[in-house]
């Protein structure tokens, strides 16, 4: 396929530190065809056979980013599998997370000898009017109260950030606990930490807090959470 009509942009790698790599690249749903999966050597799950172009493009781009990041960590190309719960199934040597938004996909992959879990999420900045409608669904009462001193644009950005960080938290902890949880089950403590408001396991109890990081990217926010290994699971 000529580069000019490819459904994927070249993948970019960011080596954040030893054993941690972010791979990202743009995708074009209007160009995506089923034969692209064969061209990229990415198996298409049966459940996605009839999916719309946008979903096909997201899946293809995300898996290609994941493969590039896995190869950067392990020196061997590999693809995450597709679990019954639709979550990626990572090779034994790594853990990771995939995200996509606004025509750009990304995968953050970590060496499992150093990291137990990884969460990554990209979101567009939510418009102020929509953020106002969504905040009760996405935010706890305390988080909503913390918006009172902000103007509408600042509130919308805070709602967007909170949404993204909570999605990243889910991606980091669901593989470790096997338990689903929801937006009201966690809360941002400050600009760097998020705390659980529900118990997921004997280890992941109500009150446990994790650090999060984020940056502005592509007209939105990219957030991530890393669960470090501390001598055994």
PDB file of C-alpha atoms in Angstrom:
ATOM      1  CA  UNK A   1       0.000   0.000   0.000  1.00  0.00           C
ATOM      2  CA  UNK A   2       1.509   3.387  -0.942  1.00  0.00           C
ATOM      3  CA  UNK A   3       2.483   5.552   1.997  1.00  0.00           C
ATOM      4  CA  UNK A   4       0.295   8.405   0.709  1.00  0.00           C
ATOM      5  CA  UNK A   5      -2.874   6.368   1.153  1.00  0.00           C
ATOM      6  CA  UNK A   6      -1.905   4.366   4.224  1.00  0.00           C
ATOM      7  CA  UNK A   7      -4.501   4.127   6.968  1.00  0.00           C
ATOM      8  CA  UNK A   8      -1.742   4.574   9.582  1.00  0.00           C
ATOM      9  CA  UNK A   9       0.938   7.177  10.172  1.00  0.00           C
ATOM     10  CA  UNK A  10       4.465   6.034  11.072  1.00  0.00           C
ATOM     11  CA  UNK A  11       4.673   5.059  14.736  1.00  0.00           C
ATOM     12  CA  UNK A  12       6.684   7.263  17.074  1.00  0.00           C
ATOM     13  CA  UNK A  13       8.469   5.853  20.113  1.00  0.00           C
ATOM     14  CA  UNK A  14       9.164   7.641  23.403  1.00  0.00           C
ATOM     15  CA  UNK A  15      11.533   5.850  25.785  1.00  0.00           C
ATOM     16  CA  UNK A  16      10.542   7.410  29.102  1.00  0.00           C
ATOM     17  CA  UNK A  17      12.965   5.344  31.156  1.00  0.00           C
ATOM     18  CA  UNK A  18      14.481   1.896  31.084  1.00  0.00           C
ATOM     19  CA  UNK A  19      11.734  -0.666  30.673  1.00  0.00           C
ATOM     20  CA  UNK A  20       8.992   1.833  29.801  1.00  0.00           C
ATOM     21  CA  UNK A  21       8.020   2.875  26.276  1.00  0.00           C
ATOM     22  CA  UNK A  22       5.150   4.853  24.731  1.00  0.00           C
ATOM     23  CA  UNK A  23       4.340   4.207  21.068  1.00  0.00           C
ATOM     24  CA  UNK A  24       1.887   6.461  19.247  1.00  0.00           C
ATOM     25  CA  UNK A  25       0.652   7.225  15.759  1.00  0.00           C
ATOM     26  CA  UNK A  26      -2.225   8.648  13.772  1.00  0.00           C
ATOM     27  CA  UNK A  27      -4.913   6.625  11.988  1.00  0.00           C
ATOM     28  CA  UNK A  28      -7.505   7.373   9.300  1.00  0.00           C
ATOM     29  CA  UNK A  29     -10.856   5.564   9.560  1.00  0.00           C
ATOM     30  CA  UNK A  30     -11.939   6.656   6.073  1.00  0.00           C
ATOM     31  CA  UNK A  31      -8.919   4.818   4.601  1.00  0.00           C
ATOM     32  CA  UNK A  32      -9.161   1.688   6.734  1.00  0.00           C
ATOM     33  CA  UNK A  33     -10.051  -1.559   4.982  1.00  0.00           C
ATOM     34  CA  UNK A  34     -10.150  -5.173   6.126  1.00  0.00           C
ATOM     35  CA  UNK A  35      -7.106  -5.957   3.999  1.00  0.00           C
ATOM     36  CA  UNK A  36      -5.113  -3.517   6.132  1.00  0.00           C
ATOM     37  CA  UNK A  37      -5.179  -6.084   8.927  1.00  0.00           C
ATOM     38  CA  UNK A  38      -3.488  -8.664   6.693  1.00  0.00           C
ATOM     39  CA  UNK A  39      -1.022  -6.054   5.438  1.00  0.00           C
ATOM     40  CA  UNK A  40      -0.082  -5.146   9.031  1.00  0.00           C
ATOM     41  CA  UNK A  41      -0.149  -8.799  10.200  1.00  0.00           C
ATOM     42  CA  UNK A  42      -2.762  -7.999  12.855  1.00  0.00           C
ATOM     43  CA  UNK A  43      -5.452 -10.677  13.356  1.00  0.00           C
ATOM     44  CA  UNK A  44      -8.978  -9.282  13.372  1.00  0.00           C
ATOM     45  CA  UNK A  45     -11.132 -10.704  16.204  1.00  0.00           C
ATOM     46  CA  UNK A  46     -14.340 -12.343  15.043  1.00  0.00           C
ATOM     47  CA  UNK A  47     -16.362  -9.933  17.174  1.00  0.00           C
ATOM     48  CA  UNK A  48     -15.020  -7.014  15.117  1.00  0.00           C
ATOM     49  CA  UNK A  49     -15.685  -8.484  11.677  1.00  0.00           C
ATOM     50  CA  UNK A  50     -18.731  -6.270  11.145  1.00  0.00           C
ATOM     51  CA  UNK A  51     -17.429  -3.217  12.999  1.00  0.00           C
ATOM     52  CA  UNK A  52     -17.590   0.281  11.509  1.00  0.00           C
ATOM     53  CA  UNK A  53     -14.476   1.840   9.973  1.00  0.00           C
ATOM     54  CA  UNK A  54     -13.755   3.963  13.040  1.00  0.00           C
ATOM     55  CA  UNK A  55     -13.636   0.957  15.382  1.00  0.00           C
ATOM     56  CA  UNK A  56     -11.524  -1.032  12.917  1.00  0.00           C
ATOM     57  CA  UNK A  57      -9.072   1.853  12.608  1.00  0.00           C
ATOM     58  CA  UNK A  58      -8.824   2.285  16.385  1.00  0.00           C
ATOM     59  CA  UNK A  59      -8.164  -1.410  16.925  1.00  0.00           C
ATOM     60  CA  UNK A  60      -5.607  -1.702  14.129  1.00  0.00           C
ATOM     61  CA  UNK A  61      -3.694   1.416  15.175  1.00  0.00           C
ATOM     62  CA  UNK A  62      -3.729   0.451  18.847  1.00  0.00           C
ATOM     63  CA  UNK A  63      -2.372  -3.038  18.156  1.00  0.00           C
ATOM     64  CA  UNK A  64       0.349  -1.693  15.858  1.00  0.00           C
ATOM     65  CA  UNK A  65       1.406   0.774  18.559  1.00  0.00           C
ATOM     66  CA  UNK A  66       1.387  -2.006  21.143  1.00  0.00           C
ATOM     67  CA  UNK A  67       3.563  -4.238  18.956  1.00  0.00           C
ATOM     68  CA  UNK A  68       6.085  -1.450  18.422  1.00  0.00           C
ATOM     69  CA  UNK A  69       6.280  -0.709  22.148  1.00  0.00           C
ATOM     70  CA  UNK A  70       6.594  -4.400  23.046  1.00  0.00           C
ATOM     71  CA  UNK A  71       9.460  -4.781  20.581  1.00  0.00           C
ATOM     72  CA  UNK A  72      11.166  -1.726  22.061  1.00  0.00           C
ATOM     73  CA  UNK A  73      11.061  -3.365  25.510  1.00  0.00           C
ATOM     74  CA  UNK A  74      11.674  -7.032  24.700  1.00  0.00           C
ATOM     75  CA  UNK A  75      13.522  -6.762  21.340  1.00  0.00           C
ATOM     76  CA  UNK A  76      10.930  -9.156  19.913  1.00  0.00           C
ATOM     77  CA  UNK A  77       7.761  -8.066  18.077  1.00  0.00           C
ATOM     78  CA  UNK A  78       4.558  -9.438  19.569  1.00  0.00           C
ATOM     79  CA  UNK A  79       0.900  -8.508  19.665  1.00  0.00           C
ATOM     80  CA  UNK A  80      -1.351  -8.499  22.727  1.00  0.00           C
ATOM     81  CA  UNK A  81      -4.201 -10.958  22.466  1.00  0.00           C
ATOM     82  CA  UNK A  82      -7.903 -10.125  22.637  1.00  0.00           C
ATOM     83  CA  UNK A  83      -9.541 -11.332  25.843  1.00  0.00           C
ATOM     84  CA  UNK A  84     -13.131 -12.448  26.327  1.00  0.00           C
ATOM     85  CA  UNK A  85     -13.680  -9.192  28.232  1.00  0.00           C
ATOM     86  CA  UNK A  86     -12.200  -7.311  25.226  1.00  0.00           C
ATOM     87  CA  UNK A  87      -9.171  -6.259  27.271  1.00  0.00           C
ATOM     88  CA  UNK A  88      -5.689  -6.757  25.790  1.00  0.00           C
ATOM     89  CA  UNK A  89      -3.865  -9.917  26.874  1.00  0.00           C
ATOM     90  CA  UNK A  90      -0.201  -8.971  27.138  1.00  0.00           C
ATOM     91  CA  UNK A  91       2.826 -11.228  26.640  1.00  0.00           C
ATOM     92  CA  UNK A  92       4.208 -12.554  29.915  1.00  0.00           C
ATOM     93  CA  UNK A  93       7.250 -10.288  29.871  1.00  0.00           C
ATOM     94  CA  UNK A  94       5.315  -7.014  29.790  1.00  0.00           C
ATOM     95  CA  UNK A  95       2.224  -5.196  30.940  1.00  0.00           C
ATOM     96  CA  UNK A  96       0.610  -2.328  29.134  1.00  0.00           C
ATOM     97  CA  UNK A  97      -2.403  -0.284  28.100  1.00  0.00           C
ATOM     98  CA  UNK A  98      -3.817   1.028  24.825  1.00  0.00           C
ATOM     99  CA  UNK A  99      -5.804   4.175  24.142  1.00  0.00           C
ATOM    100  CA  UNK A 100      -7.127   6.109  21.157  1.00  0.00           C
ATOM    101  CA  UNK A 101      -8.801   9.467  20.646  1.00  0.00           C
ATOM    102  CA  UNK A 102      -9.167  12.065  17.914  1.00  0.00           C
ATOM    103  CA  UNK A 103      -7.442  10.027  15.246  1.00  0.00           C
ATOM    104  CA  UNK A 104      -4.409   9.093  17.315  1.00  0.00           C
ATOM    105  CA  UNK A 105      -3.631   5.820  19.083  1.00  0.00           C
ATOM    106  CA  UNK A 106      -1.054   5.088  21.757  1.00  0.00           C
ATOM    107  CA  UNK A 107       0.241   2.148  23.771  1.00  0.00           C
ATOM    108  CA  UNK A 108       2.294   2.335  26.947  1.00  0.00           C
ATOM    109  CA  UNK A 109       4.242  -0.874  27.605  1.00  0.00           C
ATOM    110  CA  UNK A 110       6.353  -1.694  30.662  1.00  0.00           C
ATOM    111  CA  UNK A 111       8.817  -4.426  31.588  1.00  0.00           C
ATOM    112  CA  UNK A 112       6.952  -6.646  34.036  1.00  0.00           C
ATOM    113  CA  UNK A 113      10.111  -7.130  36.101  1.00  0.00           C
ATOM    114  CA  UNK A 114       9.814  -3.476  37.161  1.00  0.00           C
ATOM    115  CA  UNK A 115       6.118  -2.708  36.809  1.00  0.00           C
ATOM    116  CA  UNK A 116       3.015  -4.634  37.811  1.00  0.00           C
ATOM    117  CA  UNK A 117       0.437  -2.561  35.993  1.00  0.00           C
ATOM    118  CA  UNK A 118       0.034   0.299  33.563  1.00  0.00           C
ATOM    119  CA  UNK A 119      -2.912   2.561  32.814  1.00  0.00           C
ATOM    120  CA  UNK A 120      -3.101   4.975  29.870  1.00  0.00           C
ATOM    121  CA  UNK A 121      -5.949   7.108  28.577  1.00  0.00           C
ATOM    122  CA  UNK A 122      -6.362   9.894  26.027  1.00  0.00           C
ATOM    123  CA  UNK A 123      -9.404  12.166  25.923  1.00  0.00           C
ATOM    124  CA  UNK A 124     -10.362  15.288  24.028  1.00  0.00           C
ATOM    125  CA  UNK A 125     -11.015  18.344  26.163  1.00  0.00           C
ATOM    126  CA  UNK A 126     -14.744  18.245  26.893  1.00  0.00           C
ATOM    127  CA  UNK A 127     -16.701  21.361  25.920  1.00  0.00           C
ATOM    128  CA  UNK A 128     -17.979  23.366  28.922  1.00  0.00           C
ATOM    129  CA  UNK A 129     -21.689  22.699  28.342  1.00  0.00           C
ATOM    130  CA  UNK A 130     -21.137  18.959  27.942  1.00  0.00           C
ATOM    131  CA  UNK A 131     -18.819  18.872  30.954  1.00  0.00           C
ATOM    132  CA  UNK A 132     -21.568  20.441  33.059  1.00  0.00           C
ATOM    133  CA  UNK A 133     -23.943  17.631  32.044  1.00  0.00           C
ATOM    134  CA  UNK A 134     -21.395  14.884  32.645  1.00  0.00           C
ATOM    135  CA  UNK A 135     -19.861  15.981  35.927  1.00  0.00           C
ATOM    136  CA  UNK A 136     -22.372  14.241  38.206  1.00  0.00           C
ATOM    137  CA  UNK A 137     -21.746  10.994  36.361  1.00  0.00           C
ATOM    138  CA  UNK A 138     -17.960  11.297  36.373  1.00  0.00           C
ATOM    139  CA  UNK A 139     -17.162  13.146  39.619  1.00  0.00           C
ATOM    140  CA  UNK A 140     -17.785  12.528  43.300  1.00  0.00           C
ATOM    141  CA  UNK A 141     -19.553  15.166  45.401  1.00  0.00           C
ATOM    142  CA  UNK A 142     -16.216  16.362  46.773  1.00  0.00           C
ATOM    143  CA  UNK A 143     -14.770  16.648  43.281  1.00  0.00           C
ATOM    144  CA  UNK A 144     -17.784  18.672  42.156  1.00  0.00           C
ATOM    145  CA  UNK A 145     -17.449  20.984  45.160  1.00  0.00           C
ATOM    146  CA  UNK A 146     -13.806  21.573  44.255  1.00  0.00           C
ATOM    147  CA  UNK A 147     -14.947  23.083  40.942  1.00  0.00           C
ATOM    148  CA  UNK A 148     -16.788  25.976  42.586  1.00  0.00           C
ATOM    149  CA  UNK A 149     -13.901  28.453  42.394  1.00  0.00           C
ATOM    150  CA  UNK A 150     -13.158  27.729  38.718  1.00  0.00           C
ATOM    151  CA  UNK A 151     -14.604  29.362  35.622  1.00  0.00           C
ATOM    152  CA  UNK A 152     -16.479  27.264  33.045  1.00  0.00           C
ATOM    153  CA  UNK A 153     -13.439  26.560  30.882  1.00  0.00           C
ATOM    154  CA  UNK A 154     -11.356  25.525  33.885  1.00  0.00           C
ATOM    155  CA  UNK A 155     -14.178  23.338  35.152  1.00  0.00           C
ATOM    156  CA  UNK A 156     -14.436  21.612  31.779  1.00  0.00           C
ATOM    157  CA  UNK A 157     -10.728  20.882  31.727  1.00  0.00           C
ATOM    158  CA  UNK A 158     -10.873  19.507  35.280  1.00  0.00           C
ATOM    159  CA  UNK A 159     -13.789  17.250  34.365  1.00  0.00           C
ATOM    160  CA  UNK A 160     -11.869  16.054  31.293  1.00  0.00           C
ATOM    161  CA  UNK A 161      -8.743  15.348  33.332  1.00  0.00           C
ATOM    162  CA  UNK A 162     -10.711  13.505  36.019  1.00  0.00           C
ATOM    163  CA  UNK A 163     -12.437  11.379  33.378  1.00  0.00           C
ATOM    164  CA  UNK A 164      -9.101  10.474  31.784  1.00  0.00           C
ATOM    165  CA  UNK A 165      -7.306   9.669  35.044  1.00  0.00           C
ATOM    166  CA  UNK A 166     -10.140   7.425  36.239  1.00  0.00           C
ATOM    167  CA  UNK A 167     -10.055   5.551  32.924  1.00  0.00           C
ATOM    168  CA  UNK A 168      -6.294   5.121  33.309  1.00  0.00           C
ATOM    169  CA  UNK A 169      -6.796   3.848  36.868  1.00  0.00           C
ATOM    170  CA  UNK A 170      -9.255   1.231  35.662  1.00  0.00           C
ATOM    171  CA  UNK A 171      -6.834   0.023  32.980  1.00  0.00           C
ATOM    172  CA  UNK A 172      -4.055  -0.235  35.555  1.00  0.00           C
ATOM    173  CA  UNK A 173      -6.014  -2.088  38.262  1.00  0.00           C
ATOM    174  CA  UNK A 174      -8.544  -4.253  36.396  1.00  0.00           C
ATOM    175  CA  UNK A 175      -5.866  -6.736  35.208  1.00  0.00           C
ATOM    176  CA  UNK A 176      -4.516  -6.968  38.784  1.00  0.00           C
ATOM    177  CA  UNK A 177      -7.851  -7.450  40.539  1.00  0.00           C
ATOM    178  CA  UNK A 178     -10.281  -8.786  37.942  1.00  0.00           C
ATOM    179  CA  UNK A 179     -12.835  -6.407  39.443  1.00  0.00           C
ATOM    180  CA  UNK A 180     -14.736  -3.770  37.514  1.00  0.00           C
ATOM    181  CA  UNK A 181     -15.298  -0.432  39.178  1.00  0.00           C
ATOM    182  CA  UNK A 182     -16.818   2.878  38.184  1.00  0.00           C
ATOM    183  CA  UNK A 183     -16.302   6.635  38.225  1.00  0.00           C
ATOM    184  CA  UNK A 184     -17.690   7.118  41.731  1.00  0.00           C
ATOM    185  CA  UNK A 185     -15.323   4.454  43.091  1.00  0.00           C
ATOM    186  CA  UNK A 186     -12.250   6.693  42.908  1.00  0.00           C
ATOM    187  CA  UNK A 187     -11.486  10.380  43.449  1.00  0.00           C
ATOM    188  CA  UNK A 188      -8.675  12.769  42.657  1.00  0.00           C
ATOM    189  CA  UNK A 189      -7.001  13.885  45.888  1.00  0.00           C
ATOM    190  CA  UNK A 190      -4.901  16.612  44.279  1.00  0.00           C
ATOM    191  CA  UNK A 191      -2.959  17.304  41.106  1.00  0.00           C
ATOM    192  CA  UNK A 192      -0.897  14.124  41.414  1.00  0.00           C
ATOM    193  CA  UNK A 193      -2.820  11.453  43.347  1.00  0.00           C
ATOM    194  CA  UNK A 194      -6.038   9.467  43.000  1.00  0.00           C
ATOM    195  CA  UNK A 195      -7.599   7.386  45.789  1.00  0.00           C
ATOM    196  CA  UNK A 196      -9.868   4.335  45.767  1.00  0.00           C
ATOM    197  CA  UNK A 197     -13.294   4.748  47.370  1.00  0.00           C
ATOM    198  CA  UNK A 198     -14.091   1.045  47.150  1.00  0.00           C
ATOM    199  CA  UNK A 199     -12.286  -2.211  47.960  1.00  0.00           C
ATOM    200  CA  UNK A 200     -11.236  -4.292  44.957  1.00  0.00           C
ATOM    201  CA  UNK A 201      -9.140  -6.963  46.702  1.00  0.00           C
ATOM    202  CA  UNK A 202      -7.217  -7.675  49.886  1.00  0.00           C
ATOM    203  CA  UNK A 203      -4.441  -5.453  48.549  1.00  0.00           C
ATOM    204  CA  UNK A 204      -6.441  -2.753  46.799  1.00  0.00           C
ATOM    205  CA  UNK A 205      -8.516  -1.387  49.647  1.00  0.00           C
ATOM    206  CA  UNK A 206     -10.615   1.733  50.113  1.00  0.00           C
ATOM    207  CA  UNK A 207      -8.196   4.582  50.820  1.00  0.00           C
ATOM    208  CA  UNK A 208      -5.266   3.262  48.775  1.00  0.00           C
ATOM    209  CA  UNK A 209      -3.834   6.099  46.666  1.00  0.00           C
ATOM    210  CA  UNK A 210      -1.768   6.041  43.487  1.00  0.00           C
ATOM    211  CA  UNK A 211       0.201   8.721  41.683  1.00  0.00           C
ATOM    212  CA  UNK A 212      -0.930   9.822  38.245  1.00  0.00           C
ATOM    213  CA  UNK A 213       0.686  11.936  35.566  1.00  0.00           C
ATOM    214  CA  UNK A 214      -0.710  13.768  32.561  1.00  0.00           C
ATOM    215  CA  UNK A 215       0.113  16.117  29.734  1.00  0.00           C
ATOM    216  CA  UNK A 216      -1.757  18.111  27.121  1.00  0.00           C
ATOM    217  CA  UNK A 217      -1.682  16.386  23.761  1.00  0.00           C
ATOM    218  CA  UNK A 218      -3.477  16.626  20.433  1.00  0.00           C
ATOM    219  CA  UNK A 219      -6.178  19.002  21.657  1.00  0.00           C
ATOM    220  CA  UNK A 220      -6.829  17.001  24.788  1.00  0.00           C
ATOM    221  CA  UNK A 221      -5.222  15.180  27.682  1.00  0.00           C
ATOM    222  CA  UNK A 222      -3.087  12.055  27.942  1.00  0.00           C
ATOM    223  CA  UNK A 223      -2.905  10.571  31.442  1.00  0.00           C
ATOM    224  CA  UNK A 224      -1.103   7.554  32.826  1.00  0.00           C
ATOM    225  CA  UNK A 225      -0.674   5.541  36.005  1.00  0.00           C
ATOM    226  CA  UNK A 226       2.171   3.135  36.808  1.00  0.00           C
ATOM    227  CA  UNK A 227       1.985   0.416  39.445  1.00  0.00           C
ATOM    228  CA  UNK A 228       5.546  -0.319  40.517  1.00  0.00           C
ATOM    229  CA  UNK A 229       6.747  -3.736  41.574  1.00  0.00           C
ATOM    230  CA  UNK A 230       7.978  -3.876  45.146  1.00  0.00           C
ATOM    231  CA  UNK A 231       9.333  -7.374  45.510  1.00  0.00           C
ATOM    232  CA  UNK A 232       6.599  -9.741  44.436  1.00  0.00           C
ATOM    233  CA  UNK A 233       2.889  -9.820  43.840  1.00  0.00           C
TER     234      UNK A 233
END
